[in-house]
Tab-separated table of C-alpha atoms in Angstrom:
chain	number	residue	atom	x	y	z
H	266	MET	CA	-112.316	-187.544	-36.277
H	267	THR	CA	-109.727	-186.743	-38.904
H	268	TRP	CA	-110.121	-184.278	-42.133
H	269	GLU	CA	-110.701	-187.278	-44.396
H	270	ASP	CA	-113.661	-188.527	-42.080
H	271	MET	CA	-115.612	-185.410	-42.869
H	272	SER	CA	-118.204	-184.896	-45.361
H	273	ALA	CA	-117.538	-182.354	-48.135
H	274	GLU	CA	-119.965	-179.890	-46.251
H	275	GLU	CA	-118.175	-180.507	-42.982
H	276	GLN	CA	-115.031	-179.909	-44.526
H	277	SER	CA	-116.072	-176.728	-45.937
H	278	LEU	CA	-117.569	-175.208	-42.771
H	279	VAL	CA	-114.441	-176.386	-40.775
H	280	GLY	CA	-112.146	-174.832	-43.630
H	281	LYS	CA	-113.852	-171.469	-43.401
H	282	LEU	CA	-114.026	-171.560	-39.529
H	283	LEU	CA	-110.324	-172.000	-39.202
H	284	GLU	CA	-109.557	-169.399	-41.767
H	285	GLU	CA	-112.061	-167.074	-39.955
H	286	LEU	CA	-110.443	-167.660	-36.501
H	287	ASN	CA	-106.944	-166.614	-37.746
H	288	GLN	CA	-108.549	-163.086	-38.065
H	289	VAL	CA	-110.499	-162.439	-34.988
H	290	GLN	CA	-109.189	-160.230	-32.398
H	291	THR	CA	-112.156	-159.508	-29.815
H	292	LEU	CA	-114.511	-161.921	-28.023
H	293	SER	CA	-117.419	-160.469	-29.949
H	294	GLU	CA	-115.652	-161.143	-33.360
H	295	LEU	CA	-114.943	-164.696	-32.196
H	296	VAL	CA	-118.634	-165.333	-31.435
H	297	ARG	CA	-119.609	-163.900	-34.818
H	298	CYS	CA	-117.342	-166.488	-36.500
H	299	ALA	CA	-118.369	-169.436	-34.419
H	300	GLU	CA	-122.093	-168.427	-35.116
H	301	ALA	CA	-121.577	-168.308	-38.860
H	302	PHE	CA	-119.650	-171.716	-38.999
H	303	LEU	CA	-119.451	-173.754	-35.900
H	304	MET	CA	-123.196	-173.578	-34.910
H	305	ARG	CA	-123.883	-174.649	-38.312
H	306	LEU	CA	-121.430	-177.297	-38.355
H	307	LEU	CA	-122.777	-178.636	-34.899
H	308	SER	CA	-126.364	-178.053	-35.596
H	309	ALA	CA	-126.680	-175.926	-32.461
H	310	ASP	CA	-129.603	-173.798	-31.465
H	311	CYS	CA	-127.367	-171.485	-29.394
H	312	MET	CA	-123.919	-171.063	-27.730
H	313	ALA	CA	-121.851	-169.256	-25.186
H	314	LEU	CA	-118.055	-168.247	-24.870
H	315	CYS	CA	-116.251	-166.958	-22.100
H	316	VAL	CA	-112.705	-166.006	-21.033
H	317	SER	CA	-111.328	-165.210	-17.579
H	318	LYS	CA	-110.789	-161.403	-16.996
H	319	PRO	CA	-107.260	-160.054	-16.358
H	320	GLY	CA	-106.565	-158.515	-13.183
H	321	PRO	CA	-107.437	-159.476	-9.454
H	322	THR	CA	-111.287	-160.506	-9.678
H	323	ARG	CA	-111.961	-164.012	-10.595
H	324	GLU	CA	-114.645	-163.022	-13.006
H	325	TYR	CA	-115.378	-163.894	-16.717
H	326	GLU	CA	-116.205	-161.896	-19.857
H	327	TRP	CA	-119.285	-163.825	-21.609
H	328	GLU	CA	-120.327	-163.510	-25.133
H	329	THR	CA	-123.407	-165.474	-26.357
H	330	SER	CA	-125.384	-166.308	-29.586
H	331	ARG	CA	-129.349	-166.656	-29.581
H	332	MET	CA	-129.353	-166.783	-25.890
H	333	LEU	CA	-130.950	-164.673	-23.296
H	334	SER	CA	-128.552	-162.600	-21.378
H	335	ALA	CA	-130.726	-162.979	-18.183
H	336	PHE	CA	-129.647	-166.665	-17.950
H	337	PHE	CA	-125.981	-165.410	-17.391
H	338	ALA	CA	-126.962	-162.411	-15.493
H	339	ARG	CA	-128.517	-164.895	-12.783
H	340	ALA	CA	-125.475	-167.116	-12.780
H	341	PRO	CA	-125.287	-166.583	-8.971
H	342	GLU	CA	-128.296	-168.568	-8.676
H	343	TRP	CA	-127.053	-171.570	-10.760
H	344	GLY	CA	-123.469	-171.412	-10.332
H	345	PRO	CA	-123.175	-174.134	-7.331
H	346	SER	CA	-125.125	-176.432	-9.531
H	347	ASP	CA	-122.824	-175.861	-12.779
H	348	PHE	CA	-122.291	-179.427	-13.928
H	349	VAL	CA	-120.687	-178.291	-17.259
H	350	ALA	CA	-117.974	-176.213	-15.536
H	351	GLY	CA	-117.166	-178.811	-12.980
H	352	THR	CA	-116.930	-181.677	-15.577
H	353	VAL	CA	-115.028	-179.940	-18.356
H	354	SER	CA	-112.312	-178.196	-15.582
H	355	ARG	CA	-111.028	-181.573	-15.042
H	356	GLU	CA	-109.798	-182.383	-18.288
H	357	PRO	CA	-109.146	-179.020	-20.125
H	358	GLY	CA	-109.228	-179.435	-23.988
H	359	ARG	CA	-111.523	-182.491	-23.833
H	360	VAL	CA	-114.996	-181.988	-25.479
H	361	PHE	CA	-117.830	-183.673	-23.194
H	362	ARG	CA	-121.668	-184.095	-24.173
H	363	ASP	CA	-124.184	-183.833	-21.435
H	364	GLN	CA	-124.815	-187.667	-21.239
H	365	GLU	CA	-121.102	-187.945	-20.161
H	366	MET	CA	-121.720	-184.890	-17.521
H	367	ILE	CA	-124.883	-185.723	-15.636
H	368	SER	CA	-127.810	-188.306	-15.827
H	369	ARG	CA	-130.940	-187.082	-17.550
H	370	GLU	CA	-132.838	-187.283	-14.251
H	371	GLY	CA	-130.034	-185.302	-12.659
H	372	LEU	CA	-130.142	-182.570	-15.662
H	373	GLU	CA	-134.133	-182.151	-15.140
H	374	GLY	CA	-133.536	-181.608	-11.465
H	375	ASN	CA	-130.778	-179.241	-11.874
H	376	ALA	CA	-131.074	-175.292	-11.321
H	377	MET	CA	-129.536	-174.608	-14.696
H	378	TYR	CA	-131.869	-176.587	-16.283
H	379	ARG	CA	-134.969	-175.357	-14.595
H	380	LEU	CA	-133.837	-171.621	-14.678
H	381	SER	CA	-133.618	-172.167	-18.517
H	382	HIS	CA	-137.295	-173.471	-18.585
H	383	THR	CA	-138.195	-170.569	-16.568
H	384	LEU	CA	-136.806	-168.143	-18.848
H	385	GLY	CA	-138.530	-169.771	-21.831
H	386	MET	CA	-135.291	-170.869	-23.342
H	387	PRO	CA	-135.293	-174.525	-22.469
H	388	LEU	CA	-131.555	-175.832	-22.700
H	389	GLU	CA	-132.337	-179.708	-23.213
H	390	GLN	CA	-128.965	-180.605	-24.637
H	391	VAL	CA	-125.373	-179.331	-24.034
H	392	MET	CA	-121.724	-180.059	-25.306
H	393	SER	CA	-118.746	-178.070	-23.798
H	394	VAL	CA	-115.015	-177.713	-23.785
H	395	MET	CA	-112.548	-175.869	-21.487
H	396	LEU	CA	-110.034	-173.799	-23.563
H	397	THR	CA	-106.546	-173.353	-22.407
H	398	ILE	CA	-103.231	-172.609	-23.905
H	399	PRO	CA	-100.000	-174.696	-22.131
H	400	GLY	CA	-98.106	-172.249	-19.939
H	401	GLU	CA	-100.816	-169.502	-19.772
H	402	SER	CA	-102.742	-168.853	-16.648
H	403	TRP	CA	-106.116	-168.017	-18.262
H	404	HIS	CA	-108.833	-170.180	-19.169
H	405	GLY	CA	-111.978	-169.943	-21.235
H	406	GLY	CA	-114.714	-172.120	-22.575
H	407	PHE	CA	-117.134	-172.860	-25.522
H	408	THR	CA	-120.690	-174.374	-24.931
H	409	ALA	CA	-123.077	-175.453	-27.381
H	410	TYR	CA	-127.002	-175.943	-26.588
H	411	ARG	CA	-130.084	-177.302	-28.196
H	412	THR	CA	-133.190	-176.246	-27.085
H	413	ARG	CA	-134.623	-179.562	-28.504
H	414	ARG	CA	-134.378	-183.143	-27.073
H	415	GLN	CA	-132.008	-184.212	-29.631
H	416	PRO	CA	-128.594	-185.484	-28.032
H	417	PHE	CA	-125.371	-184.253	-29.674
H	418	THR	CA	-123.645	-187.206	-31.310
H	419	GLU	CA	-120.312	-188.734	-31.241
H	420	ARG	CA	-119.612	-187.137	-34.525
H	421	ASP	CA	-120.672	-183.779	-33.140
H	422	GLU	CA	-118.059	-184.342	-30.236
H	423	GLY	CA	-115.421	-185.268	-32.808
H	424	LEU	CA	-116.007	-182.189	-35.131
H	425	LEU	CA	-115.838	-179.888	-32.203
H	426	GLN	CA	-112.811	-181.796	-30.790
H	427	TYR	CA	-111.078	-181.120	-34.237
H	428	VAL	CA	-111.348	-177.550	-34.056
H	429	ALA	CA	-110.831	-176.998	-30.041
H	430	ARG	CA	-107.381	-176.221	-30.435
H	431	GLN	CA	-107.806	-173.428	-32.945
H	432	LEU	CA	-110.587	-172.061	-30.698
H	433	ALA	CA	-108.074	-171.828	-27.770
H	434	SER	CA	-105.505	-170.172	-29.948
H	435	ALA	CA	-108.235	-167.657	-31.091
H	436	LEU	CA	-109.640	-166.980	-27.567
H	437	HIS	CA	-105.912	-166.491	-26.581
H	438	LYS	CA	-105.762	-163.598	-29.028
H	439	CYS	CA	-108.976	-162.250	-27.350
H	440	ARG	CA	-107.688	-162.435	-23.601
H	441	MET	CA	-104.351	-160.845	-24.752
H	442	PHE	CA	-106.611	-157.981	-26.372
H	443	MET	CA	-108.259	-157.531	-22.988
H	444	GLU	CA	-104.990	-157.307	-21.282
H	445	ARG	CA	-104.086	-154.387	-23.565
H	446	MET	CA	-107.396	-152.878	-22.764
H	447	LEU	CA	-106.636	-153.037	-19.199
H	448	TYR	CA	-103.803	-150.738	-19.334
H	449	ARG	CA	-105.399	-148.270	-21.624
H	450	ASP	CA	-106.284	-145.581	-18.736
H	451	LEU	CA	-102.705	-146.044	-17.472
H	452	PHE	CA	-101.372	-145.005	-21.067
H	453	ALA	CA	-104.047	-142.498	-21.691
H	454	SER	CA	-102.512	-140.834	-18.716
H	455	ILE	CA	-98.771	-141.225	-19.714
H	456	ALA	CA	-99.616	-140.005	-23.255
H	457	ARG	CA	-100.535	-136.653	-21.342
H	458	GLN	CA	-97.211	-136.525	-19.666
H	459	GLN	CA	-95.002	-135.542	-22.945
H	460	GLY	CA	-91.546	-137.267	-23.219
H	461	LEU	CA	-92.208	-139.923	-20.848
H	462	ALA	CA	-90.792	-143.478	-22.000
H	463	LEU	CA	-92.450	-146.382	-20.520
H	464	VAL	CA	-93.181	-150.045	-21.584
H	465	VAL	CA	-95.543	-152.521	-20.020
H	466	LEU	CA	-93.815	-155.754	-20.556
H	467	LYS	CA	-95.055	-159.432	-19.957
H	468	SER	CA	-92.586	-161.439	-18.214
H	469	SER	CA	-91.841	-163.422	-21.345
H	470	GLY	CA	-90.546	-160.405	-22.727
H	471	GLU	CA	-93.523	-159.607	-25.046
H	472	ILE	CA	-94.438	-155.795	-25.059
H	473	LEU	CA	-97.981	-154.937	-24.072
H	474	GLN	CA	-97.680	-151.205	-24.683
H	475	GLU	CA	-95.465	-148.570	-24.963
H	476	THR	CA	-95.136	-144.778	-25.183
H	477	ALA	CA	-93.483	-142.920	-28.214
H	478	PRO	CA	-90.362	-142.050	-26.861
H	479	VAL	CA	-88.919	-145.624	-26.434
H	480	ALA	CA	-88.326	-146.546	-29.989
H	481	ALA	CA	-85.994	-143.743	-30.278
H	482	LEU	CA	-84.089	-144.426	-27.018
H	483	LEU	CA	-83.755	-147.922	-27.878
H	484	ARG	CA	-82.188	-147.180	-31.314
H	485	LYS	CA	-79.779	-144.681	-29.700
H	486	TRP	CA	-78.525	-147.011	-26.873
H	487	PHE	CA	-78.728	-150.260	-28.598
H	488	PRO	CA	-77.801	-149.479	-32.461
H	489	LYS	CA	-76.418	-152.918	-32.998
H	490	GLU	CA	-79.409	-154.914	-31.670
H	491	PRO	CA	-82.237	-155.987	-33.731
H	492	LEU	CA	-85.461	-154.714	-31.831
H	493	SER	CA	-88.007	-156.797	-33.877
H	494	THR	CA	-88.605	-158.958	-30.803
H	495	GLY	CA	-89.009	-156.259	-28.388
H	496	LEU	CA	-86.658	-155.292	-25.690
H	497	PRO	CA	-83.001	-155.384	-26.066
H	498	ARG	CA	-81.625	-158.815	-24.743
H	499	GLU	CA	-79.963	-157.715	-21.637
H	500	LEU	CA	-83.427	-156.019	-20.605
H	501	ARG	CA	-85.356	-158.992	-21.359
H	502	GLU	CA	-82.756	-161.041	-19.178
H	503	ARG	CA	-83.147	-158.547	-16.373
H	504	CYS	CA	-86.724	-158.969	-16.409
H	505	ALA	CA	-86.499	-162.637	-16.266
H	506	ALA	CA	-84.126	-162.631	-13.370
H	507	LEU	CA	-86.452	-160.405	-11.379
H	508	ALA	CA	-89.311	-162.831	-12.355
H	509	ARG	CA	-87.053	-165.635	-10.504
H	510	GLY	CA	-86.530	-163.612	-7.579
H	511	ALA	CA	-83.717	-161.319	-8.383
H	512	THR	CA	-84.005	-157.977	-6.293
H	513	ASP	CA	-81.862	-155.564	-8.462
H	514	ASP	CA	-84.502	-153.556	-10.358
H	515	THR	CA	-82.386	-151.104	-11.996
H	516	TRP	CA	-80.249	-151.280	-15.050
H	517	THR	CA	-77.876	-148.511	-16.255
H	518	ARG	CA	-75.538	-147.838	-19.068
H	519	ASP	CA	-73.262	-144.830	-19.574
H	520	ASN	CA	-71.982	-143.196	-22.445
H	521	LYS	CA	-68.836	-141.456	-21.416
H	522	ASP	CA	-67.989	-139.625	-24.610
H	523	MET	CA	-71.499	-137.834	-24.541
H	524	ARG	CA	-71.410	-137.805	-20.423
H	525	GLU	CA	-75.078	-139.434	-20.579
H	526	ARG	CA	-76.598	-142.317	-18.663
H	527	LEU	CA	-79.686	-144.358	-19.690
H	528	THR	CA	-81.357	-145.796	-16.388
H	529	VAL	CA	-84.180	-148.429	-16.729
H	530	THR	CA	-86.327	-149.394	-13.807
H	531	PHE	CA	-88.498	-152.242	-13.497
H	532	THR	CA	-91.619	-152.159	-11.390
H	533	ALA	CA	-93.845	-155.245	-10.990
H	534	LEU	CA	-97.684	-154.823	-11.757
H	535	PRO	CA	-99.077	-158.154	-9.780
H	536	GLN	CA	-101.654	-160.279	-11.248
H	537	ALA	CA	-103.896	-162.358	-9.255
H	538	GLU	CA	-103.234	-165.306	-11.587
H	539	GLY	CA	-100.156	-165.948	-13.450
H	540	PRO	CA	-96.788	-164.210	-13.509
H	541	ALA	CA	-96.633	-160.498	-12.918
H	542	HIS	CA	-96.575	-157.831	-15.755
H	543	TRP	CA	-93.747	-155.192	-15.679
H	544	LYS	CA	-93.707	-151.598	-15.841
H	545	VAL	CA	-90.417	-150.403	-17.351
H	546	ASP	CA	-89.347	-146.852	-16.966
H	547	PHE	CA	-86.567	-145.135	-19.314
H	548	ARG	CA	-84.787	-142.133	-18.197
H	549	GLU	CA	-82.084	-140.376	-19.884
H	550	THR	CA	-79.925	-138.278	-18.129
H	551	ARG	CA	-76.889	-135.911	-18.905
H	552	ARG	CA	-73.942	-135.787	-16.491
H	553	SER	CA	-72.151	-132.327	-16.100
H	554	LEU	CA	-68.577	-131.558	-15.949
H	555	LEU	CA	-68.795	-131.326	-12.153
H	556	ASP	CA	-70.215	-134.891	-12.078
H	557	ASP	CA	-66.952	-135.987	-14.147
H	558	TRP	CA	-64.897	-133.954	-11.672
H	559	LEU	CA	-66.267	-135.918	-8.514
H	560	ASN	CA	-66.213	-139.294	-10.238
H	561	GLU	CA	-62.472	-138.870	-10.695
H	562	LEU	CA	-61.760	-137.925	-6.982
H	563	THR	CA	-61.224	-140.440	-4.236
H	564	PRO	CA	-63.802	-140.047	-1.443
H	565	THR	CA	-61.219	-138.194	0.765
H	566	GLU	CA	-60.327	-135.834	-2.190
H	567	THR	CA	-64.282	-135.421	-2.671
H	568	ARG	CA	-64.553	-134.230	1.204
H	569	ALA	CA	-61.787	-131.942	0.795
H	570	PHE	CA	-63.218	-130.638	-2.403
H	571	TRP	CA	-66.452	-129.546	-0.646
H	572	LEU	CA	-64.497	-128.028	2.331
H	573	LEU	CA	-62.603	-125.888	-0.382
H	574	MET	CA	-65.820	-124.814	-1.644
H	575	GLN	CA	-66.743	-123.762	1.888
H	576	GLY	CA	-63.582	-121.463	2.108
H	577	LYS	CA	-61.828	-123.636	4.282
H	578	SER	CA	-57.913	-123.340	4.717
H	579	ASN	CA	-55.704	-126.166	4.356
H	580	LYS	CA	-55.447	-126.380	8.331
H	581	GLU	CA	-59.042	-126.267	8.720
H	582	ILE	CA	-59.401	-129.182	6.205
H	583	ALA	CA	-56.853	-130.944	7.815
H	584	ALA	CA	-58.632	-130.642	11.123
H	585	ALA	CA	-61.923	-131.801	9.640
H	586	LEU	CA	-60.568	-134.760	7.830
H	587	GLY	CA	-58.052	-135.816	10.602
H	588	ASN	CA	-55.136	-135.671	8.343
H	589	GLU	CA	-51.801	-133.648	8.491
H	590	VAL	CA	-51.620	-130.289	6.691
H	591	GLU	CA	-49.016	-131.680	4.572
H	592	THR	CA	-51.279	-134.512	3.527
H	593	VAL	CA	-54.027	-132.060	2.929
H	594	LYS	CA	-51.622	-130.016	0.507
H	595	LYS	CA	-50.991	-132.936	-1.661
H	596	GLN	CA	-54.714	-133.875	-1.980
H	597	VAL	CA	-55.527	-130.401	-3.008
H	598	SER	CA	-52.851	-130.529	-5.626
H	599	CYS	CA	-54.431	-133.686	-6.762
H	600	ILE	CA	-57.706	-131.922	-7.098
H	601	TYR	CA	-56.254	-129.214	-9.109
H	602	LYS	CA	-54.685	-131.755	-11.328
H	603	LYS	CA	-57.725	-133.759	-11.955
H	604	THR	CA	-60.135	-130.707	-12.463
H	605	GLY	CA	-57.696	-129.114	-14.778
H	606	THR	CA	-57.355	-125.899	-12.605
H	607	SER	CA	-54.627	-123.916	-11.297
H	608	GLY	CA	-55.744	-122.464	-7.740
H	609	ARG	CA	-58.727	-122.096	-5.491
H	610	GLN	CA	-60.130	-119.038	-7.146
H	611	GLU	CA	-60.307	-120.714	-10.727
H	612	LEU	CA	-61.634	-124.064	-8.884
H	613	ALA	CA	-64.374	-122.171	-7.166
H	614	ALA	CA	-65.060	-120.094	-10.112
H	615	ARG	CA	-65.355	-123.121	-12.450
H	616	ALA	CA	-67.367	-125.166	-9.785
H	617	ARG	CA	-69.833	-122.168	-9.559
H	618	SER	CA	-70.389	-122.142	-13.335
H	619	LEU	CA	-71.002	-126.066	-13.343
H	620	GLY	CA	-73.846	-125.661	-10.706
H	621	ALA	CA	-71.848	-126.273	-7.404
H	622	THR	CA	-72.764	-124.078	-4.376
H	623	VAL	CA	-69.785	-122.072	-3.251
H	624	VAL	CA	-70.253	-120.332	0.014
H	625	MET	CA	-67.480	-118.039	-0.575
H	626	PRO	CA	-64.273	-117.995	-2.666
H	627	PRO	CA	-61.434	-120.207	-1.152
H	628	ARG	CA	-58.546	-118.272	0.198
H	629	GLU	CA	-55.482	-118.791	-1.869
H	630	GLU	CA	-52.689	-120.420	0.231
H	631	PRO	CA	-49.134	-120.814	-0.581
H	632	GLU	CA	-48.437	-124.510	-1.565
């Protein structure tokens, strides 16, 4: 079916349908749109839309039009006899009419058909398509029914086939909306923890949700990078590497002038189907001058420093480190130079003011 093959009325309904599909966000909005234009286009008496739910359970979100909710509430009864799902799942994206799925005799003996008659809503004809987007793990479906014995035609099939891709795109938007809702409780809790910077991210790099402090942190630490596409490139690359099996889930950046550090931690939020989402935590810390001191010291000088803070003499430090006293004197001299202090008393006083625990003022010793 092409646009030129349609009648003027069909073109009008298809045009309005496609225009409205661009605006929908929720499944109920999609159903109202389909009811207004697609059911008229197909001369259907009722219809159903479904989409697989995010999360660990293999469940579906259903929305119907002019159908009894009791029919889908009793799905466990007719599920094993669901010839519609069994057929359309073999060729996603292709429209099937009931005569391509099951014989008339088989239909009238089917549990779905019998239940529809029991409920007073005879589903005599059916036409359906499984809706998917390449690369996405979710799936959904659209099914049109007639309660009268008037089979859907090849023309009806062609019209539904013409709009199936746009229906799938609209359903994809609805599924994304459902994913955002999945994390609403998480972010409601986070919102109460003032100042916490956190993002929920898809493996593709798309941000599903973020708390308010994130934007300011990104502007501060990535001032030259455009952020209109989501997280900065380095963080997107780290997330992609983790999705491929990398194990380093922490990224850091230091601002030496301001003695600040940004630490970003990635935590997988597993999904039952498809790639994991990621919780990305941002933590900004400010290093003290004591941290800078210790960063400048060698490992041996660091051990000597803490022994000095305990009031140890050069002889005692030498014994603890297994060094000669003369070697310790040189190490202590280097500590003074690197910390900008002139002796043990000044070193201890400044270290105490920076938060170091000083057991007792170190004894001054002749160098």
